[in-house]
Short mmCIF file of N, CA, C and O in Angstrom, two decimals:
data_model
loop_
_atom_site.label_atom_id
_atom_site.label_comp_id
_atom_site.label_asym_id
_atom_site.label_seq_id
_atom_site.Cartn_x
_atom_site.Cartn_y
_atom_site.Cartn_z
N UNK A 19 -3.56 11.45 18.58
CA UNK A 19 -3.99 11.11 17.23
C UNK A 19 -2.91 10.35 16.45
O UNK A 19 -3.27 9.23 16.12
N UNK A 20 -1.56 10.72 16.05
CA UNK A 20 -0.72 10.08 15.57
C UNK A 20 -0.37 8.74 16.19
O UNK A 20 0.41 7.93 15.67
N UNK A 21 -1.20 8.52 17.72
CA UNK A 21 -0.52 6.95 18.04
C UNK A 21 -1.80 6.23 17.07
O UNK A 21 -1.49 5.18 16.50
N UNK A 22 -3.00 6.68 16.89
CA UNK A 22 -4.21 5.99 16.68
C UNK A 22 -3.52 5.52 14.77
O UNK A 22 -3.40 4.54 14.04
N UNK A 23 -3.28 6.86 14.78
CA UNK A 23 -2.93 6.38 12.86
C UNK A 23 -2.06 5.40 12.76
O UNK A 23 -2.26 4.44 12.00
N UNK A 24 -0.77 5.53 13.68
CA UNK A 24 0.46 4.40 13.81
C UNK A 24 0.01 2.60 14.10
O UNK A 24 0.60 1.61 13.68
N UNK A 25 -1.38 2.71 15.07
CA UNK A 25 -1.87 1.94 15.20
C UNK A 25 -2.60 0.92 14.20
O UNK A 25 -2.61 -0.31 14.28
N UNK A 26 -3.34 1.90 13.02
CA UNK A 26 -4.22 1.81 12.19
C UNK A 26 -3.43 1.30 10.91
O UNK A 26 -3.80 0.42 10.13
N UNK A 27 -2.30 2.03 10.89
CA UNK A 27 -1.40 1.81 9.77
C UNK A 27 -0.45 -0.07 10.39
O UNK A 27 -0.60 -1.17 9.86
N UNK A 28 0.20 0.19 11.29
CA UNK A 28 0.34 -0.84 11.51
C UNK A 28 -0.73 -2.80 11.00
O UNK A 28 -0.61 -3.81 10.30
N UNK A 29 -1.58 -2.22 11.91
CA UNK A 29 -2.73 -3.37 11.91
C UNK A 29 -2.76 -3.67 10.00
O UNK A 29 -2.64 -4.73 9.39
N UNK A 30 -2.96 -2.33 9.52
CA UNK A 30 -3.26 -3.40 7.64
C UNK A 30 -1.61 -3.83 7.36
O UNK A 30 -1.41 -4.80 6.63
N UNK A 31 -0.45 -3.10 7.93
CA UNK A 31 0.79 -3.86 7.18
C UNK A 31 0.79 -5.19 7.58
O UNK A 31 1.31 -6.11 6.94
N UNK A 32 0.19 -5.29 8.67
CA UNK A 32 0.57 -6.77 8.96
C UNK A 32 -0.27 -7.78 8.50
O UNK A 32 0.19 -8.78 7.94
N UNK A 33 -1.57 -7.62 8.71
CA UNK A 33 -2.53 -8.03 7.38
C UNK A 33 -1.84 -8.16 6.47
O UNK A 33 -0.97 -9.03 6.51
N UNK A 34 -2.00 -7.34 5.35
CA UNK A 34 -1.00 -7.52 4.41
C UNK A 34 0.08 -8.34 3.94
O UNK A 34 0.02 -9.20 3.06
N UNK A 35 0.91 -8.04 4.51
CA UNK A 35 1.99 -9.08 4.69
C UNK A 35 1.87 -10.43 4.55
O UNK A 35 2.28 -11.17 3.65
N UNK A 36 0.91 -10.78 6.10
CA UNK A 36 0.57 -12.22 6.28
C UNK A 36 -0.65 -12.85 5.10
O UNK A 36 -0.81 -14.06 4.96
N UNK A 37 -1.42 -11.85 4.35
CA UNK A 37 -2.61 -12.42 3.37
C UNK A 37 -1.46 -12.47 2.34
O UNK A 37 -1.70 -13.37 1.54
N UNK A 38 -0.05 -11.71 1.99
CA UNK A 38 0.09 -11.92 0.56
C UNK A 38 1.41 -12.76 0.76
O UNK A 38 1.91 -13.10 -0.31
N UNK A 39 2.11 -13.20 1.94
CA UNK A 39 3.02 -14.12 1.65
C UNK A 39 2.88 -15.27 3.04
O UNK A 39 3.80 -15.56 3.81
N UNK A 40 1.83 -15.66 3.06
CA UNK A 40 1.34 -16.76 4.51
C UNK A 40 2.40 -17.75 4.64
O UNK A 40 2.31 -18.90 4.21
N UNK A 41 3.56 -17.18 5.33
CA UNK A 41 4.21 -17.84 5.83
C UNK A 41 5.23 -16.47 6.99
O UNK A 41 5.78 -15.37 6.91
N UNK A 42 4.94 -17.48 7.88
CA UNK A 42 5.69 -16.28 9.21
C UNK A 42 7.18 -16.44 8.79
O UNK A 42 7.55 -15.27 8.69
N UNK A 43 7.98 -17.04 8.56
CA UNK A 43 9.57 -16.57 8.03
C UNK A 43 9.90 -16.09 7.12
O UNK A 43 11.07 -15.72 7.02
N UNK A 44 8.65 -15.85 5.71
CA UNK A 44 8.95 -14.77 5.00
C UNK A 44 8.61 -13.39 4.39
O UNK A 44 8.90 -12.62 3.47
N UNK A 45 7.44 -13.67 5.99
CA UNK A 45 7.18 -12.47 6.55
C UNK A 45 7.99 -11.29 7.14
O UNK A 45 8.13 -10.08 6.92
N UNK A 46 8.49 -12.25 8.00
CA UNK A 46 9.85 -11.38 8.95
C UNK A 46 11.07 -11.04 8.03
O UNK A 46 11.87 -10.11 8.18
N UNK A 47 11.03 -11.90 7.14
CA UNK A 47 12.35 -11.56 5.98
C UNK A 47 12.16 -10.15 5.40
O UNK A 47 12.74 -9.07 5.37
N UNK A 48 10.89 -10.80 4.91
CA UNK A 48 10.32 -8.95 3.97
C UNK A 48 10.23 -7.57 5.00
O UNK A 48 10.42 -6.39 4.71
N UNK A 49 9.94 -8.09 6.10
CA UNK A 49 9.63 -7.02 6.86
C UNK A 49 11.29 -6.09 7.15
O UNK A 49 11.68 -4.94 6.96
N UNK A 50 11.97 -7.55 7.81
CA UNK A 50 13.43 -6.61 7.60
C UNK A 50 14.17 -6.14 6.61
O UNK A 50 15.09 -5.33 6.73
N UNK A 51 13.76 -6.66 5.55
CA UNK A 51 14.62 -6.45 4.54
C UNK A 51 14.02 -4.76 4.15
O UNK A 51 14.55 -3.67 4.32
N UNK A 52 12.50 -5.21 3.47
CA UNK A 52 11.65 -3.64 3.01
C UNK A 52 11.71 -2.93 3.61
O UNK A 52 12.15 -1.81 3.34
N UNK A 53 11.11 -3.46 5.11
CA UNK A 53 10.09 -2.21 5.44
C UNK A 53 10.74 -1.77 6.82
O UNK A 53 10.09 -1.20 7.70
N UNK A 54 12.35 -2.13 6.95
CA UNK A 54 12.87 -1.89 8.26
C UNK A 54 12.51 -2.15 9.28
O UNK A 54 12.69 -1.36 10.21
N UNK A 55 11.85 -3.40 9.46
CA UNK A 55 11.44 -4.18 10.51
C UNK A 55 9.69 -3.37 11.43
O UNK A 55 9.22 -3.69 12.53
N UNK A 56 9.18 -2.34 10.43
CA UNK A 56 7.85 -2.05 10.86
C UNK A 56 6.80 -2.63 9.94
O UNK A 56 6.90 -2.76 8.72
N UNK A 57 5.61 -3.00 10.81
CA UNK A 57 4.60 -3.18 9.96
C UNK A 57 4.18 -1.89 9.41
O UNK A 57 3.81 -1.84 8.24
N UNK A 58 4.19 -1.04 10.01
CA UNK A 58 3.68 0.79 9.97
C UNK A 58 4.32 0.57 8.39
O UNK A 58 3.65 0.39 7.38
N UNK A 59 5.68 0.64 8.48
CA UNK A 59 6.15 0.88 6.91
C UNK A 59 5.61 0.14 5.86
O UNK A 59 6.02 0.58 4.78
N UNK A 60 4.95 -0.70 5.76
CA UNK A 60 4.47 -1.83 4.63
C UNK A 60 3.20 -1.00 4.97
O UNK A 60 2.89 -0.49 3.89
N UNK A 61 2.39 -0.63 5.83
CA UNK A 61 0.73 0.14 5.63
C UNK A 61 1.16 1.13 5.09
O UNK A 61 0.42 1.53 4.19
N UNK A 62 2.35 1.91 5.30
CA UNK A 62 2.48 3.56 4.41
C UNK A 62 2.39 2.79 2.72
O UNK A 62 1.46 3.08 1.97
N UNK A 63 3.43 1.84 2.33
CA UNK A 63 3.62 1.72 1.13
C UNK A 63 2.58 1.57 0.67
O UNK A 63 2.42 2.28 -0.32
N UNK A 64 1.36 0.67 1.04
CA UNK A 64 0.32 0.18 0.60
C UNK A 64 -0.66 1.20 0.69
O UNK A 64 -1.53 1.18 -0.18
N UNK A 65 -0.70 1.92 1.40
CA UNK A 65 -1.56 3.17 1.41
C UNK A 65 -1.12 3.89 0.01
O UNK A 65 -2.01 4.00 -0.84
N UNK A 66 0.20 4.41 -0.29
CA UNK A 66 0.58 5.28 -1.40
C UNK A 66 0.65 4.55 -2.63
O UNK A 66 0.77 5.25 -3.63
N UNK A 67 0.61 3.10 -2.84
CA UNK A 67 0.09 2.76 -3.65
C UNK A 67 -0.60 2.92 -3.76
O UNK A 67 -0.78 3.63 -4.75
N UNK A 68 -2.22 2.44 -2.76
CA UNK A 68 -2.91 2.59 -3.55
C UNK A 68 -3.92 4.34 -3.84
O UNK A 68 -5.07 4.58 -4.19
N UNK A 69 -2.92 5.07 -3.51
CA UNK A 69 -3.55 6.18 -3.81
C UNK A 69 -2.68 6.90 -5.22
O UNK A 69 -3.10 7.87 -5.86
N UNK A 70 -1.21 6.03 -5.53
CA UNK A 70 -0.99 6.24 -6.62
C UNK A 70 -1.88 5.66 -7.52
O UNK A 70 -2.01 6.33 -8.55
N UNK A 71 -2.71 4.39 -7.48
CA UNK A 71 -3.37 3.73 -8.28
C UNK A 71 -4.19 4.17 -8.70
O UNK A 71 -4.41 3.85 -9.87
N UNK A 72 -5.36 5.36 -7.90
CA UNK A 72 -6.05 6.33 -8.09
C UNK A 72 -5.64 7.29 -8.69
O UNK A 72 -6.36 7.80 -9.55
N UNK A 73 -4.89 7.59 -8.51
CA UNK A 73 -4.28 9.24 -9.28
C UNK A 73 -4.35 8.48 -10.72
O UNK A 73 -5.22 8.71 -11.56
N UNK A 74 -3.53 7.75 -10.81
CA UNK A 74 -3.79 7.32 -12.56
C UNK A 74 -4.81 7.01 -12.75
O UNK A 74 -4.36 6.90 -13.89
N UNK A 75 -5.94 6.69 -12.82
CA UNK A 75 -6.93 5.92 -12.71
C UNK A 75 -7.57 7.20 -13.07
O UNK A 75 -8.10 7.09 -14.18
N UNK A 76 -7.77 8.62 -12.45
CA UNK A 76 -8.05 9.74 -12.62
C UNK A 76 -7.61 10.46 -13.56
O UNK A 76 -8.38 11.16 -14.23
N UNK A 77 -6.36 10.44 -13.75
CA UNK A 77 -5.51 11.03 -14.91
C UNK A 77 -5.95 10.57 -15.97
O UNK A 77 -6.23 11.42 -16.81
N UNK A 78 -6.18 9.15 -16.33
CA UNK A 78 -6.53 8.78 -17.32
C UNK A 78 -8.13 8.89 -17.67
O UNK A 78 -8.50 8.58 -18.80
N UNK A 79 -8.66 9.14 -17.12
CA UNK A 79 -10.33 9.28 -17.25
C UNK A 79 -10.12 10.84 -17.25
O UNK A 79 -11.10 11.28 -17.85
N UNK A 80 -9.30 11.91 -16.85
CA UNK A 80 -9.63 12.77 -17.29
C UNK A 80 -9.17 13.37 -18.90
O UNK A 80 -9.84 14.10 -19.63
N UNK A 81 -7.84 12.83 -19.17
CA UNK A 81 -7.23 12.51 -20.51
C UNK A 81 -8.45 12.19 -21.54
O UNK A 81 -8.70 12.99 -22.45
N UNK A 82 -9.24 10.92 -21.36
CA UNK A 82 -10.26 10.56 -22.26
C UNK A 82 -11.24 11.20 -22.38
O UNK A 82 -11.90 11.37 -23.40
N UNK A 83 -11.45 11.67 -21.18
CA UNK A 83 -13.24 12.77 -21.42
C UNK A 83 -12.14 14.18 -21.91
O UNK A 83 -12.91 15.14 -22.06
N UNK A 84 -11.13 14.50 -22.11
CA UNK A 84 -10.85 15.55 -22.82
C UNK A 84 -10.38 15.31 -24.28
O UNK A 84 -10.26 16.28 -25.01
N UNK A 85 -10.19 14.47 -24.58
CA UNK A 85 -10.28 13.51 -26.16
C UNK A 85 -11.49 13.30 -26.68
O UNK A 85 -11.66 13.36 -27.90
N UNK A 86 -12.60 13.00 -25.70
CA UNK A 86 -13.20 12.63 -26.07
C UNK A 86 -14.44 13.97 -26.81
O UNK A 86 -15.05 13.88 -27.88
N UNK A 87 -14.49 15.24 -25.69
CA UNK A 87 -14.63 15.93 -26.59
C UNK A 87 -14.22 16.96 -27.32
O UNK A 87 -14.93 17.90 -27.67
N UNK A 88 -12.59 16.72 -27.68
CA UNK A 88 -11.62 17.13 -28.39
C UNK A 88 -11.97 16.47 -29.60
O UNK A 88 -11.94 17.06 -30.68
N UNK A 89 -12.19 15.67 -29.53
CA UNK A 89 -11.97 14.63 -31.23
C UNK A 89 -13.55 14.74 -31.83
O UNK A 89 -13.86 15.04 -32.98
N UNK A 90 -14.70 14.35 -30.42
CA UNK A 90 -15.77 14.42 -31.21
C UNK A 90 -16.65 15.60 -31.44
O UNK A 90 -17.61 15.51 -32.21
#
């Protein structure tokens, strides 16, 4: 199981990578520089982004529906 996730995680860093800076030399730059030369590491980051992105996203919708009937 952990090779399948390593696999899985891999495949979107490198996606990634190549959709947000389309060029292969500063691809490999970012990769060594960030992500210690794994794609795996650029899919973790992007994974916990975007599940930090959610958590706020939640936090704040639960903040407002408790304002909302706090205030009204």
């Amino acid at each position: 199981m952990p090779a399948r996730a390593d696999a899985i995680l891999e495949g979107i860093g490198r996606r990634y990578l190549y959709l947000r800076l389309r060029n292969p030399t500063l691809v490999e730059r970012e990769l060594q520089q960030k992500y210690e030369g794994k794609y795996k590491n650029a899919g973790l980051v992007l994974l916990f982004d975007l599940l930090m992105a959610l958590a706020v996203v939640a936090v704040v919708g639960i903040v407002a529906v408790v304002l909302y009937f706090v205030v009204a």
